mmCIF file with all atom_site columns, C-alpha atoms and ligand atoms in Angstrom:
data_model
loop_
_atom_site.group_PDB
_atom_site.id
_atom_site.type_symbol
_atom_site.label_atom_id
_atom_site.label_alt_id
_atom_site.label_comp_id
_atom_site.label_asym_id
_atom_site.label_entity_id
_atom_site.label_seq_id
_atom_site.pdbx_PDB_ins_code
_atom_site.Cartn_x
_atom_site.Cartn_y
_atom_site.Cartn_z
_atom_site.occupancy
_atom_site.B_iso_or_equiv
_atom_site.pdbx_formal_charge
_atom_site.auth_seq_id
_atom_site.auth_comp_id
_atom_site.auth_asym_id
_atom_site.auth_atom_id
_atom_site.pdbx_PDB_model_num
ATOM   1   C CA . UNK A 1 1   ? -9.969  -70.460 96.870  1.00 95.00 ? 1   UNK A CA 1
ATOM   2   C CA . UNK A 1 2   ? -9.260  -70.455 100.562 1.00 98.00 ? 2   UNK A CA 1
ATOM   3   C CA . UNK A 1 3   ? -12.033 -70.279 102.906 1.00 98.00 ? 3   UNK A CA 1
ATOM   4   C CA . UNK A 1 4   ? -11.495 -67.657 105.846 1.00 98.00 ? 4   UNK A CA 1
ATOM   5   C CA . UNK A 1 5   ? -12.626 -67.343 109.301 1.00 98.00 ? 5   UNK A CA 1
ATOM   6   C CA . UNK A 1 6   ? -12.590 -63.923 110.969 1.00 98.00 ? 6   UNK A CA 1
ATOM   7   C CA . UNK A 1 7   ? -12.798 -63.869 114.722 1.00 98.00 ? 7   UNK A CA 1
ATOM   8   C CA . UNK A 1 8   ? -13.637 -60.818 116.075 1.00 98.00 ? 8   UNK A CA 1
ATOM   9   C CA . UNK A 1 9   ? -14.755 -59.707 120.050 1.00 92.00 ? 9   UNK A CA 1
ATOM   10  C CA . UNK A 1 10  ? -15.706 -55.696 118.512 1.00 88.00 ? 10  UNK A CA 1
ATOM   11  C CA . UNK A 1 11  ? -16.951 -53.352 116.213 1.00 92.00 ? 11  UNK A CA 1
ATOM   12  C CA . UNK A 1 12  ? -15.287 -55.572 113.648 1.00 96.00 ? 12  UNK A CA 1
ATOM   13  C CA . UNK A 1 13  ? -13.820 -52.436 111.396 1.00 98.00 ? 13  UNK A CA 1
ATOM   14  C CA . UNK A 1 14  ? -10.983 -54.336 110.753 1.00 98.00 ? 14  UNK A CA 1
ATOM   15  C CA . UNK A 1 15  ? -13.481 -57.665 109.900 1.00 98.00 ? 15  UNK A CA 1
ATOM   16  C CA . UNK A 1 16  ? -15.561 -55.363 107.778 1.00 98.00 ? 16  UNK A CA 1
ATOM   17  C CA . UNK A 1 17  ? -12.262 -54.282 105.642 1.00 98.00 ? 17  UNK A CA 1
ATOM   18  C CA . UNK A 1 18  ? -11.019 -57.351 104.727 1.00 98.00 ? 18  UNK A CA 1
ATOM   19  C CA . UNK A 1 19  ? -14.802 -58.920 104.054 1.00 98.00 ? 19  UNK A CA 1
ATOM   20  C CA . UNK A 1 20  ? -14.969 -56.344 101.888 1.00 98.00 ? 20  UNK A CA 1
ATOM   21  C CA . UNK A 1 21  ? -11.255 -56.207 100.286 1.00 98.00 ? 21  UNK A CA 1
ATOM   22  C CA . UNK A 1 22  ? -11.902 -60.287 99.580  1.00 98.00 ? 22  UNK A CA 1
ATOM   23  C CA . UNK A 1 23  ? -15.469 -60.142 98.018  1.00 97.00 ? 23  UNK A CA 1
ATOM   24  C CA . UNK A 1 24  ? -14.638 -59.808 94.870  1.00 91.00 ? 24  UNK A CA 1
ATOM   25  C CA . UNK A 1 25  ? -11.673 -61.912 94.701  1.00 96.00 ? 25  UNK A CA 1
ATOM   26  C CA . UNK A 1 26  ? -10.663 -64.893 93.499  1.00 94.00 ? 26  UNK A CA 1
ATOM   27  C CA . UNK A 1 27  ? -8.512  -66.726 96.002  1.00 97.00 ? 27  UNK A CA 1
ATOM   28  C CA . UNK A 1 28  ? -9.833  -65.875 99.206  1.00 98.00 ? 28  UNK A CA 1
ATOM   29  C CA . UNK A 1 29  ? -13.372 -65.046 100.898 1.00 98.00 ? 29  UNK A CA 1
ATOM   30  C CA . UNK A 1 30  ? -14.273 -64.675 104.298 1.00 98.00 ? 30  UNK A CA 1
ATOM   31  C CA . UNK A 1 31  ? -16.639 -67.509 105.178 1.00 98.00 ? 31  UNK A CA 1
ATOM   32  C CA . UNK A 1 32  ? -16.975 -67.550 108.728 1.00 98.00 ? 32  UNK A CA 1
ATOM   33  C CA . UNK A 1 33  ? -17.344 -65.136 111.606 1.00 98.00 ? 33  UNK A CA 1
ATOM   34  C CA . UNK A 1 34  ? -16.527 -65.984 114.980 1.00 98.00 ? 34  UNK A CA 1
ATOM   35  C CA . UNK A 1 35  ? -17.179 -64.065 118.501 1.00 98.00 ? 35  UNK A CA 1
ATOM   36  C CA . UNK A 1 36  ? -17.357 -64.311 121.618 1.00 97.00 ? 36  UNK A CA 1
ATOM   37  C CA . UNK A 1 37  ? -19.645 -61.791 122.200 1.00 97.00 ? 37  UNK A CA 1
ATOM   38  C CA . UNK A 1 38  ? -23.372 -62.174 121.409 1.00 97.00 ? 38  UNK A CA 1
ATOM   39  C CA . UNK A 1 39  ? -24.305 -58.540 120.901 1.00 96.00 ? 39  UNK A CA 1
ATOM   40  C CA . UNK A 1 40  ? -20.914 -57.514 119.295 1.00 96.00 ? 40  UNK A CA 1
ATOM   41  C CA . UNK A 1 41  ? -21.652 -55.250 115.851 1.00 96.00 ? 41  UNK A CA 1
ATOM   42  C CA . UNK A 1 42  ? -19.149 -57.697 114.311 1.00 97.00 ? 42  UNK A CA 1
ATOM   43  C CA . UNK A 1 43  ? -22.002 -60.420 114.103 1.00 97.00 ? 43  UNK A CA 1
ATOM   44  C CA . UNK A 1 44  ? -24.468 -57.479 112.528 1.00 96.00 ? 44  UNK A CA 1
ATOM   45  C CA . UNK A 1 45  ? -21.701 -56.726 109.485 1.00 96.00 ? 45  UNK A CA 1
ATOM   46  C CA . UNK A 1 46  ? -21.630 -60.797 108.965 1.00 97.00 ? 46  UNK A CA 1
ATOM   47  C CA . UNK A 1 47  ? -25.575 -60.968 108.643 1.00 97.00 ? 47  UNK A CA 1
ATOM   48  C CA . UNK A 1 48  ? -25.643 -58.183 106.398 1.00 97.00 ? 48  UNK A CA 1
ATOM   49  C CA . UNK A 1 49  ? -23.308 -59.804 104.460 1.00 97.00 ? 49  UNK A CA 1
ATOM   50  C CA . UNK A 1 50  ? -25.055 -63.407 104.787 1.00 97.00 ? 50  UNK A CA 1
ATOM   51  C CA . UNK A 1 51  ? -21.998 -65.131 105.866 1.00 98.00 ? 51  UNK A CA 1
ATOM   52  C CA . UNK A 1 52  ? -22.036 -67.766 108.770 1.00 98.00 ? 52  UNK A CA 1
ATOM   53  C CA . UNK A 1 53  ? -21.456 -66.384 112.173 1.00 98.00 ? 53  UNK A CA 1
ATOM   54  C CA . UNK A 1 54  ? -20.869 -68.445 115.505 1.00 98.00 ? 54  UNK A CA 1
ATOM   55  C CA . UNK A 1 55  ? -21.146 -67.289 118.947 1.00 98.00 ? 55  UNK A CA 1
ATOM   56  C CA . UNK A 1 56  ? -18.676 -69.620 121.288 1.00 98.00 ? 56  UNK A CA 1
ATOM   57  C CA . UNK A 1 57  ? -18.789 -69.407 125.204 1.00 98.00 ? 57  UNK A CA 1
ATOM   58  C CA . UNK A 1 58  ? -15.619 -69.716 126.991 1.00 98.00 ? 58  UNK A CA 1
ATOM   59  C CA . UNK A 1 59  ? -16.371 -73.844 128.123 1.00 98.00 ? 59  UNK A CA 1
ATOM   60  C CA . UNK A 1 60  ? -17.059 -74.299 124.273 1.00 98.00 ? 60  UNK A CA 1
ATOM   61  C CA . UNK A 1 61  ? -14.129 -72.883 123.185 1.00 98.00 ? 61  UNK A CA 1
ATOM   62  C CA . UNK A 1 62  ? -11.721 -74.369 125.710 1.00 98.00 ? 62  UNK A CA 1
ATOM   63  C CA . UNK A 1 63  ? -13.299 -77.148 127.103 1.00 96.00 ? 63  UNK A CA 1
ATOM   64  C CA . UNK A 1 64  ? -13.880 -78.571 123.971 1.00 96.00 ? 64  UNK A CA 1
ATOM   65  C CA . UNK A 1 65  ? -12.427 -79.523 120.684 1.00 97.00 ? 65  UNK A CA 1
ATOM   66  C CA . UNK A 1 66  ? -16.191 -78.604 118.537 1.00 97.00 ? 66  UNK A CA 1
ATOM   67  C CA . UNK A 1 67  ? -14.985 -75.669 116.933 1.00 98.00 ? 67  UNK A CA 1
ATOM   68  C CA . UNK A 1 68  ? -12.627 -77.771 114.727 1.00 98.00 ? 68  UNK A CA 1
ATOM   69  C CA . UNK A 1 69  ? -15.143 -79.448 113.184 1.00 98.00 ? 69  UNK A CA 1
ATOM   70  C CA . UNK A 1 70  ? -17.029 -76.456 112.425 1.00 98.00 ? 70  UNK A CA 1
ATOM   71  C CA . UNK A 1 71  ? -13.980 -74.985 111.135 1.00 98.00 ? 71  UNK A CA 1
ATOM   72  C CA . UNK A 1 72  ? -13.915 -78.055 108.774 1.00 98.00 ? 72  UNK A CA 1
ATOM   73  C CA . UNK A 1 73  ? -17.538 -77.821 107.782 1.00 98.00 ? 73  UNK A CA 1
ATOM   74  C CA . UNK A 1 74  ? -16.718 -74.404 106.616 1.00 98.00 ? 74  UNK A CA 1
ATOM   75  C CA . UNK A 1 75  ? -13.388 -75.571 105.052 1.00 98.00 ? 75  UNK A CA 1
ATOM   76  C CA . UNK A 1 76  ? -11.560 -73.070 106.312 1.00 98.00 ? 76  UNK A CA 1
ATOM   77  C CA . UNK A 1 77  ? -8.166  -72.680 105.249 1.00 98.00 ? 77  UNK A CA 1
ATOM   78  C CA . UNK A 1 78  ? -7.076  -69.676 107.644 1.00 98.00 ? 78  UNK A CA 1
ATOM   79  C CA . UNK A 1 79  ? -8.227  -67.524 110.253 1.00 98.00 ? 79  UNK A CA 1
ATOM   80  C CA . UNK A 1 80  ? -7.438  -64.085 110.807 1.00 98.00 ? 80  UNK A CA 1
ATOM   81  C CA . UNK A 1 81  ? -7.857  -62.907 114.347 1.00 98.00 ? 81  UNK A CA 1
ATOM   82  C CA . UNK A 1 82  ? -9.211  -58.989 114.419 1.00 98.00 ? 82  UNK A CA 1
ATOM   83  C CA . UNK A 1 83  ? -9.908  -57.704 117.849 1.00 96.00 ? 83  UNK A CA 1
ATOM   84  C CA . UNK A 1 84  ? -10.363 -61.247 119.461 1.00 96.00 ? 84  UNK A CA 1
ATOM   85  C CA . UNK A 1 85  ? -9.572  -60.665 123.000 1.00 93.00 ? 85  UNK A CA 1
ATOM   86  C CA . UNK A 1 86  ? -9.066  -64.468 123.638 1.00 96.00 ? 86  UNK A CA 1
ATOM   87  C CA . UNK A 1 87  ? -6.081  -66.362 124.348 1.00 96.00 ? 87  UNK A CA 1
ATOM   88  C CA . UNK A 1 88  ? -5.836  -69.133 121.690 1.00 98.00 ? 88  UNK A CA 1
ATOM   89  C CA . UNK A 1 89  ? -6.282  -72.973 122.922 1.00 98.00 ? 89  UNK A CA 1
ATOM   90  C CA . UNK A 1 90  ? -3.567  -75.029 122.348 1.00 98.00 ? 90  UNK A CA 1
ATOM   91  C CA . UNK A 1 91  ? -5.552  -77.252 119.772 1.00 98.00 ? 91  UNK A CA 1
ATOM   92  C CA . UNK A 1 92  ? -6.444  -74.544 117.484 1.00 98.00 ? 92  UNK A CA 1
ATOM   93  C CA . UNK A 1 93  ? -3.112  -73.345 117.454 1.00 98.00 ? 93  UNK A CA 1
ATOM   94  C CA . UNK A 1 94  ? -1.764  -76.907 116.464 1.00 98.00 ? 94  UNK A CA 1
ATOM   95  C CA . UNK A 1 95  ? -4.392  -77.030 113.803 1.00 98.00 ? 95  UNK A CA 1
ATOM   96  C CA . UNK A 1 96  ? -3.719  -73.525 111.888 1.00 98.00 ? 96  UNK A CA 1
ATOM   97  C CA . UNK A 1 97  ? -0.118  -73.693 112.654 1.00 98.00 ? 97  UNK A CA 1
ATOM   98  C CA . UNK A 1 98  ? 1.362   -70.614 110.304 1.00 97.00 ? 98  UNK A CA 1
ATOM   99  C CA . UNK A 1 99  ? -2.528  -70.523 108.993 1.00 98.00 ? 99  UNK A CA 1
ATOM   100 C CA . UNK A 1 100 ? -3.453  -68.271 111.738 1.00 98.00 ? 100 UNK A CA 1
ATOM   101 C CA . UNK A 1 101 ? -2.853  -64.408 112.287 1.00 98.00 ? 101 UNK A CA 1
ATOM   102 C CA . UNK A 1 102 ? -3.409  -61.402 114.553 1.00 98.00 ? 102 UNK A CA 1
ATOM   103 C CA . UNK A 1 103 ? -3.052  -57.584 114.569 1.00 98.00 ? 103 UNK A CA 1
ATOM   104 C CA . UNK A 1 104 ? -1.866  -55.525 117.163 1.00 98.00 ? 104 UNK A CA 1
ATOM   105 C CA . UNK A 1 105 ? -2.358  -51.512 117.726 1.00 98.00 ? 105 UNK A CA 1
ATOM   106 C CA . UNK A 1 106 ? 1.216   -51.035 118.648 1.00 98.00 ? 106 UNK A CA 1
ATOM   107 C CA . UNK A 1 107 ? 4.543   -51.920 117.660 1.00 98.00 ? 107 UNK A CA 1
ATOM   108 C CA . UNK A 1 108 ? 5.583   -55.276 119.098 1.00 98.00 ? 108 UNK A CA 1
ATOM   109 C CA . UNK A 1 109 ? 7.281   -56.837 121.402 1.00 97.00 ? 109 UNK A CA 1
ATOM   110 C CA . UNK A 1 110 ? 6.622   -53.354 122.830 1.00 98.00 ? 110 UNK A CA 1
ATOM   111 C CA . UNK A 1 111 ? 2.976   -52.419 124.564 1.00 98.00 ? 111 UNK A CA 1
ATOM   112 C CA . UNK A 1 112 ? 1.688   -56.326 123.948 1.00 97.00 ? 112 UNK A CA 1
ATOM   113 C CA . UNK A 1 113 ? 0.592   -58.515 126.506 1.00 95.00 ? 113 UNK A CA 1
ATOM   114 C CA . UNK A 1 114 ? -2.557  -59.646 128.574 1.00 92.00 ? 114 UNK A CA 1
ATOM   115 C CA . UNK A 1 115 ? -4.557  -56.519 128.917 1.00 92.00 ? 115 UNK A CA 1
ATOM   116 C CA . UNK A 1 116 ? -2.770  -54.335 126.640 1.00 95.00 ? 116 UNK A CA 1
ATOM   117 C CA . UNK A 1 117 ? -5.634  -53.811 124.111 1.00 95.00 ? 117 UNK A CA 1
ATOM   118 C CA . UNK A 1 118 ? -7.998  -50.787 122.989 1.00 95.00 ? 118 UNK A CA 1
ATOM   119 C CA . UNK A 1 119 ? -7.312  -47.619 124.322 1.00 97.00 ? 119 UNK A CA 1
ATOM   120 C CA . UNK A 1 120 ? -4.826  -48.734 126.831 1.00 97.00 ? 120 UNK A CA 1
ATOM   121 C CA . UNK A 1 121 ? -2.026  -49.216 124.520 1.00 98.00 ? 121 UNK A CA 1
ATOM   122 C CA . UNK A 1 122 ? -2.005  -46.055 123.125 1.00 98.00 ? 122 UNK A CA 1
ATOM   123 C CA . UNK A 1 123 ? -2.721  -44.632 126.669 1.00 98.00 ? 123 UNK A CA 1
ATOM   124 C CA . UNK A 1 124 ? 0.307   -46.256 127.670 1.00 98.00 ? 124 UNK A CA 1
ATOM   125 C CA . UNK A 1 125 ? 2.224   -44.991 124.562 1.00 98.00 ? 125 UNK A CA 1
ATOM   126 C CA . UNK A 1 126 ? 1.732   -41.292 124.953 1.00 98.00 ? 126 UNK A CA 1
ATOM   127 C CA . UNK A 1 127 ? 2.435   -41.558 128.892 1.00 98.00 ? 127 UNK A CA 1
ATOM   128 C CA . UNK A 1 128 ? 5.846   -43.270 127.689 1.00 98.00 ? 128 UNK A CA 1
ATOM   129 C CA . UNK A 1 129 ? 6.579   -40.286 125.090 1.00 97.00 ? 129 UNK A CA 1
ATOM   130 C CA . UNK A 1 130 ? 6.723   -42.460 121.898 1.00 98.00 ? 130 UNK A CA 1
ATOM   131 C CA . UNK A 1 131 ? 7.139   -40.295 119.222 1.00 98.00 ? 131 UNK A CA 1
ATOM   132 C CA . UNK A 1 132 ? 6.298   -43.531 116.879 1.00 98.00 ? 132 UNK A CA 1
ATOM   133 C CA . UNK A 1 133 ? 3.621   -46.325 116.970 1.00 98.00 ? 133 UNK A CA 1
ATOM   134 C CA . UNK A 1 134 ? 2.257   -48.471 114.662 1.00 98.00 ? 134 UNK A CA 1
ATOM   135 C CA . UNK A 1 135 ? 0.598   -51.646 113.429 1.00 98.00 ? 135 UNK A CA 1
ATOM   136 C CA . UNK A 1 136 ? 2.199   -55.340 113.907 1.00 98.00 ? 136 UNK A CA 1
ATOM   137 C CA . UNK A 1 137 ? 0.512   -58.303 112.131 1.00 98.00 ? 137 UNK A CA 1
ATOM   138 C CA . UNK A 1 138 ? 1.900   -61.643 113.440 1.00 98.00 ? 138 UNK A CA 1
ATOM   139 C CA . UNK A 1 139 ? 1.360   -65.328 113.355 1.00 98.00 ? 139 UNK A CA 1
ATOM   140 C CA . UNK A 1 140 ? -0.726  -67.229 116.749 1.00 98.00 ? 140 UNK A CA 1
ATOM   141 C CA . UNK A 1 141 ? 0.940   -68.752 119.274 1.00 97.00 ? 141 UNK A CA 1
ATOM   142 C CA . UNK A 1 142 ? -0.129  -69.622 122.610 1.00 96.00 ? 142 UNK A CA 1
ATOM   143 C CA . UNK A 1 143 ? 1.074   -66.949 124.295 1.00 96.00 ? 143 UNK A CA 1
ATOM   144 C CA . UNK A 1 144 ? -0.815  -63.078 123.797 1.00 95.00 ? 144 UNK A CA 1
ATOM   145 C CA . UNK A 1 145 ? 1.173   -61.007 121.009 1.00 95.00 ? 145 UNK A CA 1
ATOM   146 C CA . UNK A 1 146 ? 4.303   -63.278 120.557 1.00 97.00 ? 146 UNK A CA 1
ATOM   147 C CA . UNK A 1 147 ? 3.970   -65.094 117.674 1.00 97.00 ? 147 UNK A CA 1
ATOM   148 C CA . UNK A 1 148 ? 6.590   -64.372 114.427 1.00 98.00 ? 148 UNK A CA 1
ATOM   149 C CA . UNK A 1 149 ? 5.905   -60.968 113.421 1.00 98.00 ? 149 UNK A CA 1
ATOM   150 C CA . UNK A 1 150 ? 4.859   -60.966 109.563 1.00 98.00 ? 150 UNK A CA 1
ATOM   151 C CA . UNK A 1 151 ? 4.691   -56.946 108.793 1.00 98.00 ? 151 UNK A CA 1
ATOM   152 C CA . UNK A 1 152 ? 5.013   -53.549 110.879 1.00 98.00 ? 152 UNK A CA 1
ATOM   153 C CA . UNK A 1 153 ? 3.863   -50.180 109.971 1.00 98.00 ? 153 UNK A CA 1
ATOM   154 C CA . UNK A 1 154 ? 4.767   -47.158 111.396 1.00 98.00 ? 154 UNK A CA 1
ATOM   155 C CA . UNK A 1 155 ? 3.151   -43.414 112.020 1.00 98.00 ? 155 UNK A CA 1
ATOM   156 C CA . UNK A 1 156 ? 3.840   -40.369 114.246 1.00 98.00 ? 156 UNK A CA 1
ATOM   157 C CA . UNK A 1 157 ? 2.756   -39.881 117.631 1.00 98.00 ? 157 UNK A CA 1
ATOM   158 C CA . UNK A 1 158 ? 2.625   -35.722 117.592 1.00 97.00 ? 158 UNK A CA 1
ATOM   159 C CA . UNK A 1 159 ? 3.243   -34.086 121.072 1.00 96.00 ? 159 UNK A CA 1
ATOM   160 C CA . UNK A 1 160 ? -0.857  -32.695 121.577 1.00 97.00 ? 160 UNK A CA 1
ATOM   161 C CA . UNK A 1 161 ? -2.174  -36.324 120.793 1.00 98.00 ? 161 UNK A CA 1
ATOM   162 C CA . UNK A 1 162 ? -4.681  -38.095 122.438 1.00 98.00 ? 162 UNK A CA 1
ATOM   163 C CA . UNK A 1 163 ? -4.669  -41.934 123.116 1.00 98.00 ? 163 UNK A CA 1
ATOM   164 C CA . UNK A 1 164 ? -7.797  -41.153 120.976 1.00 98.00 ? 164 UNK A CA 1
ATOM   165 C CA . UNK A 1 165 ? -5.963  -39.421 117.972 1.00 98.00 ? 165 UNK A CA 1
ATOM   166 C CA . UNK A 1 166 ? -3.266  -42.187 118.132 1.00 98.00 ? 166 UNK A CA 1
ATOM   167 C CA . UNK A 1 167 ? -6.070  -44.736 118.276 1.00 98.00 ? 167 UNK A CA 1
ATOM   168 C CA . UNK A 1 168 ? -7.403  -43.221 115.054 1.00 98.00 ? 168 UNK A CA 1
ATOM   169 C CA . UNK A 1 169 ? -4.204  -43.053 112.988 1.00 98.00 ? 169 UNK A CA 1
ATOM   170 C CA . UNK A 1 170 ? -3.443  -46.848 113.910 1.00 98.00 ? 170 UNK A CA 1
ATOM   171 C CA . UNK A 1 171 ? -6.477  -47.856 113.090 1.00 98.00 ? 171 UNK A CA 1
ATOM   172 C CA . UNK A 1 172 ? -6.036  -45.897 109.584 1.00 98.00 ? 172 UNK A CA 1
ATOM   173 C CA . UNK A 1 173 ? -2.822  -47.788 109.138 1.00 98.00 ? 173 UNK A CA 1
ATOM   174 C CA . UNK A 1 174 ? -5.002  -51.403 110.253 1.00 98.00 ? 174 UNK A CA 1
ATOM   175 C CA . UNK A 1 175 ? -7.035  -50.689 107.605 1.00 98.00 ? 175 UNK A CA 1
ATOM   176 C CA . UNK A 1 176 ? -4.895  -49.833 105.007 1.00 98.00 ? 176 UNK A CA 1
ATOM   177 C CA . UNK A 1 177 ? -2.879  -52.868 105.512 1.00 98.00 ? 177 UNK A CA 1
ATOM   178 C CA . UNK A 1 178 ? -4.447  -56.034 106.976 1.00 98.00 ? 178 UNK A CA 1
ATOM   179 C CA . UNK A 1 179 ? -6.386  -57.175 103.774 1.00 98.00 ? 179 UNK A CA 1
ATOM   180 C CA . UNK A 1 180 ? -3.580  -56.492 101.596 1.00 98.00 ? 180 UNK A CA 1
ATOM   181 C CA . UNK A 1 181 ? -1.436  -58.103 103.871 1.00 98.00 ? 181 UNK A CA 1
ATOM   182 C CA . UNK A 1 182 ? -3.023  -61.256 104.472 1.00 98.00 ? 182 UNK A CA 1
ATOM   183 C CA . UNK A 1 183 ? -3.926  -61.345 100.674 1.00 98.00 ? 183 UNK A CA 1
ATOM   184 C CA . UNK A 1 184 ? 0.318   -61.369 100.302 1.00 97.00 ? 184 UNK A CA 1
ATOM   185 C CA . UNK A 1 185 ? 0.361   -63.929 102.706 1.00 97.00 ? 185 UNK A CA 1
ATOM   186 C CA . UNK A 1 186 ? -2.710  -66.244 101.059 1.00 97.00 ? 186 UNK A CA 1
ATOM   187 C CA . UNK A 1 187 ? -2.784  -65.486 97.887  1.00 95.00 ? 187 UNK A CA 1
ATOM   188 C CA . UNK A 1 188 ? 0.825   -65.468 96.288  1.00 88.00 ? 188 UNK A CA 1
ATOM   189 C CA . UNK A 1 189 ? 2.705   -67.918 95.264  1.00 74.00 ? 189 UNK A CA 1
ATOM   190 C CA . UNK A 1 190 ? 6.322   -68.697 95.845  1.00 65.00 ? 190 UNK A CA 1
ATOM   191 C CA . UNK A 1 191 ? 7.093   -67.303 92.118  1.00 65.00 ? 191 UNK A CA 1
ATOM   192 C CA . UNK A 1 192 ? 5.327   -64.192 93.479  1.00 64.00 ? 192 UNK A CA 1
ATOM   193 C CA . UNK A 1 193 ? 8.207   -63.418 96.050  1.00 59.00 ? 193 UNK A CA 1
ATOM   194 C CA . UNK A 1 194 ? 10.756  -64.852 94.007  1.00 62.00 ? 194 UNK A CA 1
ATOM   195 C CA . UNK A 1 195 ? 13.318  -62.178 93.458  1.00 60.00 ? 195 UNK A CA 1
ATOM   196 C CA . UNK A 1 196 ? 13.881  -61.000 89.510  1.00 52.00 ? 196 UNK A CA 1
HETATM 197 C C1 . GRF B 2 .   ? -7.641  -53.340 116.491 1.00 50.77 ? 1   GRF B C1 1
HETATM 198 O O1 . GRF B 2 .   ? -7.037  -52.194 116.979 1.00 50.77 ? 1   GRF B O1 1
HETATM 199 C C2 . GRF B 2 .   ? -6.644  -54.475 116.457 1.00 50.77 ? 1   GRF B C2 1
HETATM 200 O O2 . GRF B 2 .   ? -5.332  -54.047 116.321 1.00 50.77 ? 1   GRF B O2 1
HETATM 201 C C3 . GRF B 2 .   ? -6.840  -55.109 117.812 1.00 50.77 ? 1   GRF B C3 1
HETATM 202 O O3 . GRF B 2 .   ? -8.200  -54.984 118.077 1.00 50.77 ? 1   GRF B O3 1
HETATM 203 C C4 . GRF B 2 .   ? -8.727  -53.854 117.403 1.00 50.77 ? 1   GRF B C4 1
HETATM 204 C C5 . GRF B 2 .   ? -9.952  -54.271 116.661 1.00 50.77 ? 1   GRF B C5 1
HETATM 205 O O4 . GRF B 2 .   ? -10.645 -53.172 116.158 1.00 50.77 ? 1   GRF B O4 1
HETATM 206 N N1 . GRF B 2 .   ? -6.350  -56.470 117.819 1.00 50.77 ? 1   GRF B N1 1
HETATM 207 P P1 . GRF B 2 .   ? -11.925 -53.367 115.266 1.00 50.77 ? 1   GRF B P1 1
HETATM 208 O O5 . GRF B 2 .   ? -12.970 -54.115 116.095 1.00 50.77 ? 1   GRF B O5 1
HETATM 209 O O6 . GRF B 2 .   ? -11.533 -54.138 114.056 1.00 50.77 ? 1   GRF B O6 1
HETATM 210 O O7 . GRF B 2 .   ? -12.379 -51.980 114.942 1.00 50.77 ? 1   GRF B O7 1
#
């Protein structure tokens, strides 16, 4: 079974999906939420749930090494980053090296970056005419949006759409995808993706 951490800065949609897709199952659970926003609904879906949540302030989670050992006092084995606005320390990265992964609302390397998040990405996609965004789950690294990119999915942009109605069909896509990707990513084994 391996232990997972969710951090999440939001609503947490995408935290609620895969706490939800992993509940049942028997090689991963999501043991740990983490924020960095007190009042963020993310931390109301974990104690509905009754699983751990932490609160970390920017000094604790930069200035400081602490979180490891709660990480370890959870045993987490991976940590899946959904809406967490913060760049990842050095030391954490290190630590869940490949064991560490984020989604993005767009199609990377395009529309990534400090500050492109929420509604600005897709604000930024219609004003460039896209005609096609999507979803990119990749591994951390210490830089925002650059790590190895592990899966892309793809919709329309129409002409008449909103950064609201694109907003909504990526975050369709999120949800379709993130648990069952990460559960490809934790869950199989090599024989899994062996090729018949
Ligand atoms: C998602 O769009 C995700 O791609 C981005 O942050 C958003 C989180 O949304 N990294 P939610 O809080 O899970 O609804």
């Amino acid at each position: 079974m391996t232990n997972l951490a969710v951090f999440a800065s939001g609503t947490g949609s995408n935290a609620r999906c895969i706490t939800d897709f992993f509940a049942q199952s028997d090689c991963a659970r999501v043991r740990l939420v983490v924020s960095n926003k007190p009042d963020a609904p993310v931390l109301a879906m974990a104690r509905e749930r009754g699983i751990p949540a932490l609160v970390v302030d920017r000094a604790y989670f930069y200035e400081s090494e602490r979180l490891l050992s709660v990480l370890a006092e959870h045993s987490i084995g991976f940590i899946v980053l959904a809406g967490f606005l913060w760049l990842v320390p050095t030391y954490l990265v290190r630590a869940y090296w490949r064991r560490m992964v984020n989604i993005h609302p767009a199609l990377l390397p395009a529309y990534g970056g400090k500050g492109m998040y929420g509604l600005r990405v897709h604000e930024a996609v219609k004003a460039a005419g896209e005609r096609e965004t999507g979803i990119t789950i990749h591994y951390v690294n210490e830089r925002y949006d650059e790590g190895d990119i592990i899966f892309q999915a793809r919709c329309s942009v129409l002409p008449a759409d909103t950064p609201t109605d694109i907003a909504r069909r990526v975050q369709a896509l999120e949800h379709e995808h993130y648990p069952r990707v990460l559960e490809r990513l934790i869950c199989s084994t090599p024989a899994d993706n062996a090729v018949a």
